[in-house]
Coordinates of C-alpha atoms and ligand atoms in Angstrom, one line a residue:
M167 CA 17.3 26.1 34.5
Y168 CA 20.7 27.3 33.2
T169 CA 22.2 27.1 29.8
I170 CA 24.9 24.4 29.5
P171 CA 28.2 26.1 28.5
S172 CA 29.8 24.2 25.7
H173 CA 33.6 23.8 25.6
I174 CA 33.8 22.3 22.1
D175 CA 36.1 23.8 19.6
T176 CA 34.9 22.8 16.2
N177 CA 38.3 23.7 14.7
S178 CA 40.2 21.4 17.1
Q179 CA 42.0 18.3 15.9
E180 CA 40.0 16.1 18.2
F181 CA 36.7 17.4 16.9
T182 CA 37.8 17.1 13.3
E183 CA 39.0 13.5 13.8
N184 CA 35.9 12.5 15.6
L185 CA 33.8 14.0 12.9
A186 CA 35.6 12.2 10.1
H187 CA 35.3 8.9 11.9
Y188 CA 31.6 9.4 12.6
N189 CA 30.8 10.6 9.1
K190 CA 32.1 7.2 7.8
I191 CA 29.7 5.5 10.2
L192 CA 26.8 7.6 9.1
A193 CA 27.6 7.1 5.4
K194 CA 27.5 3.4 5.8
H195 CA 24.3 3.6 7.9
R196 CA 22.6 5.7 5.2
M197 CA 23.7 3.3 2.5
I198 CA 22.2 0.3 4.4
M199 CA 19.0 2.2 5.1
D200 CA 18.6 3.3 1.4
Q201 CA 18.9 -0.3 0.3
V202 CA 16.5 -1.7 2.9
M203 CA 13.9 0.9 2.2
K204 CA 13.5 -0.4 -1.3
G205 CA 11.8 -3.5 0.0
G206 CA 12.0 -6.8 -1.9
P207 CA 13.8 -7.4 -5.2
P208 CA 13.0 -5.2 -8.2
Q209 CA 11.0 -7.9 -10.0
A210 CA 8.9 -8.5 -6.9
V211 CA 8.3 -4.7 -6.6
R212 CA 7.3 -4.5 -10.3
K213 CA 4.9 -7.5 -9.9
H214 CA 3.3 -5.9 -6.9
Q215 CA 2.8 -2.6 -8.6
S216 CA 1.5 -4.2 -11.8
R217 CA -1.4 -5.4 -9.6
S218 CA -2.3 -1.8 -8.9
K219 CA -1.2 -2.2 -5.3
L220 CA 0.7 0.4 -3.3
L221 CA 4.0 -0.5 -1.5
A222 CA 3.8 -0.9 2.3
R223 CA 5.4 2.5 3.1
E224 CA 3.2 4.3 0.5
R225 CA 0.2 2.8 2.1
I226 CA 1.4 4.1 5.5
D227 CA 2.0 7.6 4.0
L228 CA -1.5 7.8 2.8
L229 CA -3.0 6.5 6.0
I230 CA -1.5 9.0 8.4
D231 CA -2.4 12.7 8.8
P232 CA -0.8 14.7 6.0
G233 CA 2.5 16.3 7.0
T234 CA 2.9 14.2 10.1
P235 CA 6.0 12.1 10.7
F236 CA 6.0 8.3 10.9
L237 CA 8.2 6.8 13.7
E238 CA 9.4 3.7 12.0
L239 CA 10.6 0.9 14.3
S240 CA 13.4 -1.6 13.6
T241 CA 13.8 -0.8 9.9
L242 CA 17.0 -3.0 9.9
A243 CA 15.4 -6.1 11.5
A244 CA 16.9 -9.3 9.9
N245 CA 19.6 -7.2 8.2
G246 CA 22.7 -9.2 7.6
Q247 CA 20.7 -12.5 7.9
Y248 CA 18.9 -14.7 5.3
K249 CA 21.4 -13.6 2.6
E250 CA 19.6 -10.2 2.8
S251 CA 16.4 -11.7 1.4
F252 CA 14.2 -10.3 4.2
P253 CA 14.7 -6.5 4.2
S254 CA 13.0 -5.0 7.3
A255 CA 12.1 -8.6 8.0
G256 CA 9.3 -8.2 5.5
I257 CA 7.1 -6.0 7.7
V258 CA 7.0 -2.2 8.3
T259 CA 5.9 -1.2 11.8
G260 CA 5.8 2.1 13.7
I261 CA 3.8 4.9 15.1
G262 CA 1.8 7.3 13.0
V263 CA -0.9 9.9 13.7
I264 CA -4.4 9.2 12.3
H265 CA -7.0 12.0 13.0
G266 CA -4.7 13.2 15.8
K267 CA -4.4 9.9 17.5
E268 CA -1.0 8.1 17.8
T269 CA -1.5 4.7 16.3
V270 CA 0.6 1.5 15.9
I271 CA 0.7 0.6 12.2
I272 CA 1.8 -2.9 11.1
A273 CA 2.1 -3.4 7.3
N274 CA 3.3 -6.6 5.6
D275 CA 5.6 -6.0 2.7
A276 CA 4.4 -8.5 0.1
T277 CA 7.5 -7.8 -2.1
V278 CA 9.6 -9.6 0.5
K279 CA 9.0 -13.4 0.0
G280 CA 5.2 -12.9 -0.3
G281 CA 5.1 -11.0 3.0
T282 CA 5.8 -14.2 4.9
Y283 CA 7.0 -14.4 8.5
V284 CA 10.4 -15.5 9.7
K285 CA 11.5 -15.2 13.4
E286 CA 12.3 -11.5 13.2
T287 CA 9.0 -10.7 11.4
I288 CA 7.2 -12.2 14.3
R289 CA 9.3 -10.4 16.9
K290 CA 8.8 -7.1 15.1
H291 CA 5.0 -7.6 14.8
I292 CA 4.8 -8.6 18.5
R293 CA 7.0 -5.7 19.6
A294 CA 4.7 -3.3 17.8
Q295 CA 1.8 -4.7 19.7
E296 CA 3.7 -4.4 23.0
V297 CA 4.2 -0.7 22.2
A298 CA 0.4 -0.4 21.6
M299 CA -0.3 -2.1 24.9
Q300 CA 2.2 -0.1 27.0
N301 CA 0.9 3.2 25.5
Q302 CA -2.8 2.1 25.0
L303 CA -2.8 2.8 21.3
P304 CA -5.1 1.6 18.5
C305 CA -3.6 -0.7 15.9
V306 CA -4.0 -0.9 12.1
Y307 CA -2.9 -4.1 10.4
M308 CA -2.3 -3.8 6.7
V309 CA -2.4 -7.5 5.8
D310 CA -0.7 -8.7 2.6
S311 CA 1.1 -11.9 3.6
G312 CA 1.5 -15.6 2.8
G313 CA 1.7 -16.3 6.6
V314 CA 4.5 -18.4 8.1
F315 CA 7.7 -18.8 5.9
L316 CA 7.2 -22.5 5.8
P317 CA 10.8 -23.8 5.7
N318 CA 11.4 -22.0 9.1
Q319 CA 8.2 -23.1 10.8
A320 CA 10.0 -24.4 13.9
E321 CA 11.3 -20.9 14.6
V322 CA 8.0 -19.1 14.1
F323 CA 5.1 -21.4 15.1
P324 CA 5.3 -23.3 18.4
D325 CA 6.6 -21.1 21.2
R326 CA 4.8 -18.5 23.4
D327 CA 6.0 -15.4 21.6
D328 CA 5.6 -17.0 18.1
F329 CA 2.8 -16.5 15.5
G330 CA -0.1 -17.3 17.8
R331 CA 0.9 -14.5 20.2
I332 CA -0.2 -12.0 17.5
F333 CA -3.9 -13.1 17.9
Y334 CA -3.6 -13.3 21.7
N335 CA -2.4 -9.8 21.7
Q336 CA -5.2 -8.6 19.5
A337 CA -7.7 -10.1 21.8
R338 CA -6.1 -8.5 24.9
L339 CA -5.7 -5.1 23.2
S340 CA -9.3 -5.1 22.1
A341 CA -10.4 -5.9 25.6
Q342 CA -8.3 -3.0 26.9
G343 CA -10.1 -0.7 24.6
C344 CA -7.4 -0.3 22.0
P345 CA -9.2 -0.5 18.7
Q346 CA -8.0 -3.3 16.3
I347 CA -8.5 -2.5 12.6
A348 CA -7.4 -4.7 9.8
I349 CA -7.2 -3.7 6.1
V350 CA -6.8 -6.8 3.9
M351 CA -4.9 -5.7 0.9
G352 CA -3.6 -9.0 -0.3
S353 CA -3.3 -12.6 0.8
C354 CA -4.2 -13.5 4.3
T355 CA -3.9 -17.3 4.6
A356 CA -4.1 -20.0 7.3
G357 CA -3.3 -18.5 10.8
G358 CA -3.0 -15.1 9.1
A359 CA -6.7 -15.2 8.5
Y360 CA -7.2 -14.6 12.2
I361 CA -5.7 -11.1 12.0
P362 CA -8.8 -9.7 10.2
A363 CA -11.1 -12.1 12.0
M364 CA -9.8 -11.0 15.4
S365 CA -10.1 -7.3 14.5
D366 CA -12.8 -4.9 15.8
E367 CA -13.4 -3.8 12.2
T368 CA -12.1 -5.1 8.9
I369 CA -11.8 -3.6 5.5
I370 CA -11.1 -5.8 2.4
V371 CA -9.9 -4.7 -1.1
R372 CA -11.8 -6.0 -4.1
N373 CA -9.9 -8.5 -6.3
Q374 CA -6.8 -8.2 -4.0
G375 CA -7.7 -9.2 -0.5
T376 CA -8.4 -12.8 0.3
I377 CA -9.0 -14.4 3.7
F378 CA -9.1 -18.2 4.2
I379 CA -7.9 -20.7 6.7
G380 CA -6.9 -23.1 3.9
G381 CA -6.1 -21.8 0.4
P382 CA -7.3 -23.4 -2.9
P383 CA -4.3 -25.8 -3.2
L384 CA -5.0 -27.1 0.3
V385 CA -8.7 -27.4 -0.3
R386 CA -8.1 -29.4 -3.4
A387 CA -5.7 -31.7 -1.7
A388 CA -7.9 -32.2 1.3
T389 CA -11.4 -32.5 -0.3
G390 CA -10.9 -32.5 -4.0
E391 CA -13.0 -29.3 -4.3
I392 CA -11.7 -26.9 -7.0
V393 CA -12.2 -23.3 -6.1
T394 CA -10.7 -19.9 -7.0
P395 CA -9.3 -17.6 -4.3
E396 CA -12.1 -15.1 -4.9
E397 CA -14.8 -17.7 -4.6
L398 CA -13.1 -19.1 -1.5
G399 CA -12.5 -15.9 0.4
G400 CA -12.5 -12.7 -1.7
A401 CA -13.9 -9.3 -0.8
E402 CA -17.3 -10.1 -2.3
V403 CA -17.7 -13.3 -0.3
H404 CA -16.6 -11.8 3.0
T405 CA -18.6 -8.6 2.9
T406 CA -21.9 -10.3 1.6
K407 CA -21.9 -13.9 2.8
S408 CA -19.4 -14.8 5.5
G409 CA -19.4 -11.5 7.4
V410 CA -15.6 -12.0 8.1
A411 CA -15.0 -8.5 6.8
D412 CA -17.1 -5.3 7.3
H413 CA -16.1 -2.9 4.6
F414 CA -15.7 -3.4 0.8
A415 CA -13.0 -1.2 -0.8
E416 CA -12.5 -0.7 -4.5
N417 CA -8.7 -0.3 -4.2
D418 CA -5.9 0.5 -1.7
Q419 CA -6.6 4.2 -1.7
H420 CA -10.3 3.6 -1.0
A421 CA -9.5 1.1 1.8
L422 CA -7.2 3.7 3.5
S423 CA -9.9 6.4 3.4
I424 CA -12.4 3.9 5.0
C425 CA -9.8 3.3 7.7
R426 CA -9.4 7.0 8.4
S427 CA -13.2 7.3 8.5
I428 CA -13.3 4.5 11.2
F429 CA -10.9 6.6 13.3
E430 CA -13.4 9.5 13.2
T431 CA -15.7 7.4 15.3
F432 CA -13.3 6.9 18.2
Q433 CA -13.9 8.9 21.4
P434 CA -11.0 10.6 23.2
G435 CA -9.6 8.6 26.1
K436 CA -7.9 9.6 29.3
R437 CA -4.4 11.2 28.7
Q438 CA -1.5 12.1 30.8
N439 CA -1.3 15.9 31.2
L440 CA 2.2 17.3 30.8
D441 CA 3.7 20.8 31.0
I442 CA 4.3 21.2 27.3
R443 CA 6.0 24.4 26.2
P444 CA 6.6 25.8 22.7
P445 CA 9.5 23.8 21.2
E446 CA 12.8 25.6 20.9
E447 CA 16.0 24.7 19.1
P448 CA 19.1 23.9 21.2
L449 CA 21.5 26.8 21.5
Y450 CA 24.2 24.4 20.2
D451 CA 23.7 22.7 16.9
P452 CA 22.8 19.0 17.0
A453 CA 24.7 18.6 13.8
E454 CA 27.9 18.9 15.9
L455 CA 27.1 15.7 17.7
P456 CA 29.2 13.5 15.4
G457 CA 32.3 15.5 16.2
I458 CA 31.6 15.2 19.9
I459 CA 31.2 11.4 20.1
Q460 CA 34.7 10.1 20.8
A461 CA 36.1 8.0 18.0
D462 CA 38.2 6.2 20.5
Q463 CA 35.7 4.3 22.7
K464 CA 38.2 4.3 25.6
K465 CA 37.8 8.0 25.8
Q466 CA 34.8 9.3 27.7
T467 CA 32.3 11.3 25.6
N468 CA 31.2 14.3 27.6
P469 CA 27.5 13.9 28.3
Y470 CA 27.0 17.6 29.0
E471 CA 28.0 18.3 25.4
I472 CA 25.4 15.8 24.2
I473 CA 22.7 17.1 26.4
A474 CA 23.5 20.7 25.2
R475 CA 22.6 19.5 21.7
L476 CA 19.4 17.7 22.6
T477 CA 17.5 20.0 24.9
D478 CA 15.5 23.1 24.2
G479 CA 17.7 26.2 24.5
S480 CA 20.4 23.8 25.7
R481 CA 18.9 24.3 29.1
F482 CA 19.3 21.9 32.0
H483 CA 18.3 22.0 35.7
E484 CA 21.0 19.7 37.1
F485 CA 20.3 17.6 40.2
K486 CA 23.3 16.9 42.5
A487 CA 25.8 18.4 40.1
R488 CA 28.7 18.0 42.6
Y489 CA 27.9 14.5 43.9
A490 CA 28.7 11.2 42.2
T491 CA 29.7 13.0 39.0
T492 CA 29.9 9.8 36.8
L493 CA 26.1 9.9 36.6
V494 CA 24.6 13.2 35.3
T495 CA 21.0 13.8 36.3
G496 CA 18.7 16.7 35.7
F497 CA 15.5 18.2 34.1
S498 CA 15.0 19.7 30.6
H499 CA 12.5 20.1 27.8
I500 CA 13.0 18.4 24.4
M501 CA 10.8 19.9 21.6
G502 CA 8.6 21.3 24.4
Y503 CA 8.2 18.0 26.3
P504 CA 9.5 17.8 29.9
V505 CA 12.0 15.1 30.5
G506 CA 14.3 13.9 33.3
I507 CA 17.7 13.0 31.9
I508 CA 20.1 10.3 33.3
A509 CA 23.4 10.2 31.5
N510 CA 26.6 8.3 32.1
N511 CA 29.8 10.1 32.6
G512 CA 32.1 7.2 33.5
V513 CA 31.7 4.0 35.4
L514 CA 28.9 3.6 38.0
F515 CA 29.9 3.7 41.7
A516 CA 27.7 3.0 44.7
E517 CA 26.9 6.7 45.2
S518 CA 26.0 7.1 41.5
S519 CA 23.4 4.4 42.1
L520 CA 22.0 6.3 45.0
K521 CA 21.9 9.5 43.1
G522 CA 20.1 7.8 40.1
T523 CA 17.6 6.2 42.5
H524 CA 16.8 9.5 44.2
F525 CA 16.4 11.2 40.8
I526 CA 14.1 8.5 39.5
Q527 CA 11.9 9.0 42.5
L528 CA 11.7 12.7 41.7
C529 CA 10.6 11.9 38.2
N530 CA 8.0 9.4 39.5
F531 CA 6.5 12.1 41.7
R532 CA 6.6 14.9 39.2
K533 CA 5.3 12.5 36.5
I534 CA 8.1 13.4 34.1
P535 CA 9.3 10.8 31.5
I536 CA 12.9 9.7 31.9
L537 CA 15.5 9.7 29.1
F538 CA 18.4 7.4 29.7
L539 CA 21.5 8.4 27.7
Q540 CA 23.4 5.1 28.0
N541 CA 27.2 5.0 27.5
I542 CA 28.4 2.7 30.2
T543 CA 31.1 0.1 30.7
G544 CA 29.6 -1.1 34.0
F545 CA 30.0 -0.8 37.7
M546 CA 33.4 -0.1 39.4
V547 CA 35.0 -3.4 40.4
G548 CA 37.5 -4.1 43.1
K549 CA 37.7 -5.2 46.8
S550 CA 37.1 -1.9 48.5
Y551 CA 34.0 -1.3 46.3
E552 CA 32.5 -4.8 46.8
N553 CA 33.3 -4.7 50.5
A554 CA 31.5 -1.4 50.8
G555 CA 28.3 -2.9 49.3
L556 CA 28.5 -1.9 45.6
A557 CA 25.9 -4.6 44.7
R558 CA 23.6 -3.5 47.5
D559 CA 23.5 0.1 46.2
G560 CA 23.5 -1.0 42.6
A561 CA 20.4 -3.0 43.3
K562 CA 18.6 0.1 44.6
L563 CA 19.0 1.7 41.2
V564 CA 18.0 -1.4 39.3
H565 CA 14.8 -1.6 41.5
A566 CA 14.0 2.1 40.8
V567 CA 14.5 1.6 37.1
A568 CA 12.3 -1.5 37.0
N569 CA 9.5 0.1 39.1
A570 CA 9.5 3.6 37.7
N571 CA 5.9 4.6 37.1
V572 CA 6.8 7.0 34.3
P573 CA 7.8 6.2 30.7
K574 CA 11.4 5.4 30.2
I575 CA 13.2 6.1 26.9
T576 CA 16.6 4.7 26.4
I577 CA 19.1 5.8 23.8
I578 CA 22.4 3.9 23.6
T579 CA 24.8 6.6 22.6
G580 CA 28.1 4.7 23.1
G581 CA 28.7 1.4 24.9
S582 CA 26.2 -0.7 26.8
Y583 CA 27.9 -3.3 28.9
G584 CA 27.2 -5.7 31.7
A585 CA 25.1 -4.6 34.7
G586 CA 25.4 -1.0 33.5
N587 CA 22.9 -2.0 30.8
Y588 CA 20.4 -3.0 33.5
A589 CA 20.9 0.1 35.7
M590 CA 20.5 2.3 32.6
A591 CA 17.1 0.8 31.5
G592 CA 18.3 -1.8 29.0
R593 CA 15.7 -3.8 27.1
A594 CA 15.0 -6.2 30.0
F595 CA 13.7 -3.2 32.0
E596 CA 10.9 -2.5 29.5
P597 CA 11.7 1.0 28.5
H598 CA 8.9 2.4 26.4
F599 CA 11.4 2.7 23.6
L600 CA 15.1 1.8 23.1
F601 CA 17.1 3.2 20.2
M602 CA 20.8 3.0 19.4
W603 CA 23.0 5.4 17.7
P604 CA 25.0 3.9 14.8
G605 CA 28.5 3.1 16.1
S606 CA 27.2 2.2 19.6
R607 CA 27.9 -1.2 21.0
I608 CA 26.2 -3.7 23.3
S609 CA 27.5 -6.9 24.9
V610 CA 27.9 -8.5 28.3
M611 CA 31.4 -7.0 28.5
G612 CA 33.9 -5.6 26.1
G613 CA 35.7 -8.1 23.7
Q614 CA 39.1 -7.4 25.3
Q615 CA 37.7 -8.1 28.8
A616 CA 35.9 -11.3 27.7
A617 CA 39.0 -12.6 25.9
N618 CA 41.1 -11.9 29.0
V619 CA 38.6 -13.5 31.4
L620 CA 38.4 -16.7 29.3
A621 CA 42.2 -16.8 28.8
Q622 CA 42.7 -16.5 32.6
V623 CA 40.2 -19.2 33.3
K624 CA 42.0 -21.5 30.7
I625 CA 45.4 -20.7 32.2
D626 CA 44.2 -21.5 35.7
Q627 CA 42.6 -24.7 34.6
T628 CA 45.7 -25.9 32.8
Q629 CA 48.0 -25.0 35.7
L630 CA 45.7 -26.7 38.2
A631 CA 45.9 -29.9 36.1
G632 CA 49.7 -29.7 36.3
H633 CA 50.1 -29.1 32.5
E634 CA 52.2 -26.5 30.7
V635 CA 50.3 -23.5 29.4
D636 CA 50.4 -23.3 25.6
L637 CA 50.6 -19.5 25.0
D638 CA 49.9 -19.8 21.2
E639 CA 46.7 -21.8 22.0
I640 CA 45.6 -19.1 24.5
E641 CA 46.3 -16.3 22.0
A642 CA 44.3 -18.1 19.3
M643 CA 41.4 -18.4 21.8
R644 CA 41.7 -14.7 22.6
Q645 CA 41.5 -13.7 19.0
E646 CA 38.5 -15.9 18.3
I647 CA 36.6 -14.3 21.2
L648 CA 37.7 -10.8 20.2
Q649 CA 36.4 -11.4 16.7
K650 CA 33.1 -12.8 18.0
Y651 CA 32.5 -9.9 20.3
E652 CA 33.4 -7.5 17.5
T653 CA 30.7 -8.9 15.3
E654 CA 28.0 -9.5 18.0
G655 CA 28.6 -6.3 19.8
S656 CA 27.7 -4.1 16.8
A657 CA 24.5 -2.0 16.8
Y658 CA 23.6 -3.7 13.5
Y659 CA 23.8 -7.2 15.0
S660 CA 21.5 -6.0 17.8
T661 CA 18.9 -4.2 15.6
S662 CA 18.8 -7.2 13.2
R663 CA 17.6 -9.3 16.2
L664 CA 15.2 -6.8 17.7
W665 CA 17.2 -6.1 20.8
D666 CA 16.2 -2.5 20.2
D667 CA 13.6 -0.4 18.4
G668 CA 16.0 0.7 15.7
I669 CA 19.1 2.7 14.9
I670 CA 18.6 6.4 14.8
E671 CA 21.1 9.1 13.8
P672 CA 22.2 11.4 16.7
M673 CA 20.6 14.3 14.9
Q674 CA 17.2 12.6 14.8
T675 CA 17.2 12.1 18.6
R676 CA 15.2 15.2 19.5
Q677 CA 12.4 14.3 17.1
V678 CA 12.3 10.6 18.2
V679 CA 12.3 11.4 21.9
S680 CA 9.5 13.9 21.5
M681 CA 7.4 11.5 19.5
A682 CA 8.0 8.8 22.1
I683 CA 6.8 11.1 24.9
A684 CA 3.8 12.3 22.9
T685 CA 2.9 8.6 22.3
S686 CA 3.2 7.8 26.0
Q687 CA 0.6 10.5 26.9
N688 CA -2.1 8.2 25.6
K689 CA -2.0 6.4 29.0
P690 CA -2.1 8.3 32.3
Y691 CA 1.1 7.5 34.2
D692 CA 0.6 5.4 37.3
D693 CA 1.0 7.0 40.8
P694 CA 4.3 6.4 42.6
K695 CA 4.3 3.5 45.0
S696 CA 6.3 5.2 47.8
G697 CA 7.6 8.5 49.0
V698 CA 10.9 10.0 47.9
Y699 CA 13.7 8.5 50.0
R700 CA 16.9 10.4 50.4
M701 CA 19.5 7.9 49.5
Ligands
COA110 N1 6.6 -20.0 2.8 C1 7.8 -19.8 2.2 N2 7.9 -19.1 1.1 C2 6.8 -18.5 0.6 C3 5.5 -18.7 1.1 C4 5.4 -19.4 2.3 N3 4.3 -19.6 3.0 N4 4.6 -18.1 0.4 C5 5.3 -17.5 -0.6 N5 6.6 -17.8 -0.5 C6 7.7 -17.3 -1.4 C7 7.7 -17.9 -2.8 O1 8.3 -19.1 -2.8 C8 8.4 -16.8 -3.6 O2 9.8 -16.9 -3.3 P1 10.9 -16.5 -4.4 O3 10.7 -15.1 -4.6 O4 12.2 -16.9 -3.7 O5 10.6 -17.3 -5.6 C9 8.0 -15.5 -2.9 O6 7.5 -15.9 -1.6 C10 6.8 -14.8 -3.6 O7 5.8 -15.8 -3.8 P2 4.9 -15.7 -5.2 O8 3.9 -16.8 -5.1 O9 5.8 -15.7 -6.4 O10 4.2 -14.3 -5.0 P3 2.7 -13.9 -5.2 O11 2.6 -12.5 -4.8 O12 2.2 -14.2 -6.6 O13 1.9 -14.7 -4.1 C11 1.2 -15.6 -2.0 C12 2.1 -14.6 -2.8 C13 1.6 -15.4 -0.5 C14 -0.2 -15.3 -2.2 C15 1.5 -17.0 -2.5 O14 2.9 -17.3 -2.6 C16 0.9 -18.1 -1.6 O15 -0.2 -18.4 -1.6 N6 1.7 -18.7 -0.7 C17 1.4 -19.8 0.2 C18 0.6 -19.2 1.3 C19 0.3 -20.3 2.4 O16 -0.3 -21.3 2.0 N7 0.7 -20.1 3.6 C20 0.4 -20.9 4.7 C21 1.3 -20.5 5.8 S1 0.7 -21.0 7.4

């Protein structure tokens, strides 16, 4: 492997301007994150704490091994929606290490509308379970929730990937040998009662945790019986009479220590062996990344300069350096973990697809996880390219991405547009993780292009009908589309709707990628399905 030579001049005007631009993006990002990490409104937080309950993120901190990081997913889910009344969609999810074992942790935030579930809460919960399934991880559910947010029931209850899917996933995960542990630290009503009931082992906190299918008001309305929550389904009842819970905890701290104790009983499973080396800092400082990302999206950000700030020692063994140069492929280590990198360096051509396909096969055989650094406007368009079979070759890459037998990790560093999104392991291709950098954008095409396409269609239609084209009307339509794409193409719009696993700062990428690969080792990678074809 060789060290990538960097050609960045940190004193140049371009670097300074890019840096100033990206620093504004980062400042806004940190402001939004700070606000969201506070959870629900101050009065709800005070009420929660007055009950001697820990906050969701405090509970997670106490559960995981001291000094280990927590890879939080989709912190900004539901951001910009519901008049900001659902920070983090009322649920904290992510991967933490418990007794050395990567674990999916799902914790309701009861300070957010009683921990109830809107559409994004469900999506986030189910996404976390998908991560558990793909990587064969145990799950801990910290339950403190009023269940479905009742006014929005139509968006959270009836469909396949709605509330019921949580319990289906629990059953499937348990059957696959992924332990399901519930800690009932608050309310757990109606369908929510199935989370502890479906778990392999359940802990419940005295005077805080309750589990019932129908709460006291419902019981009274249905049968006339008057009963307190504790009598109906408190910790005493469930650990002595009903058997719905297995462990009685005095308080949150005690419950968390019981959960850690349960983890001590797990036996090690099969893992994927990787050539892990001592981690090494890149030769070039990752803090320079904001000055390297082009402020003007029309200018190509040099992927070598990014790779040089992500990989150990800034080293890279490039594959086919001289061929199809708009796609950069090669091997490196990131924080000691081996990785195959596929990075965009311009539009995709037929030969870039062949190069990418060949490289993915190498990763499949060597069992090396693939990191996609996505900054792509799409495939090259035009008669000569189409006539030469652009779609035929593009399809090879899309096949290879879909069928890769090694974990895929996608980072959208710039733009993610059109079929380029598919070829570079967009969400539909089930990468193990997909994160976006703030300032990155995602949509079917750029706003300008979409506005122009629709304007052209309208002009053609009008002329075909023999009418005169009203240019003001066309311009108004263009502006409307531009505005819509501006809003909907933002990373914040995406992350709010769970189209990704979260927005990360460029400087956090090394840590995130290494945690993602470490997590993926919990399931041995499949064997490749065919030999390496030279494309
Ligand atoms: N749907 C919609 N909103 C709900 C809700 C639900 N299921 N449960 C609670 N909320 C809202 C409350 O209206 C309140 O909103 P506000 O802050 O705008 O006033 C907020 O969540 C907090 O509720 P509150 O009752 O003040 O908090 P609490 O901590 O004392 O109690 C619960 C929380 C969840 C135990 C209690 O609200 C409750 O029992 N809710 C009903 C649960 C239920 O029957 N769910 C069935 C769903 S299938």
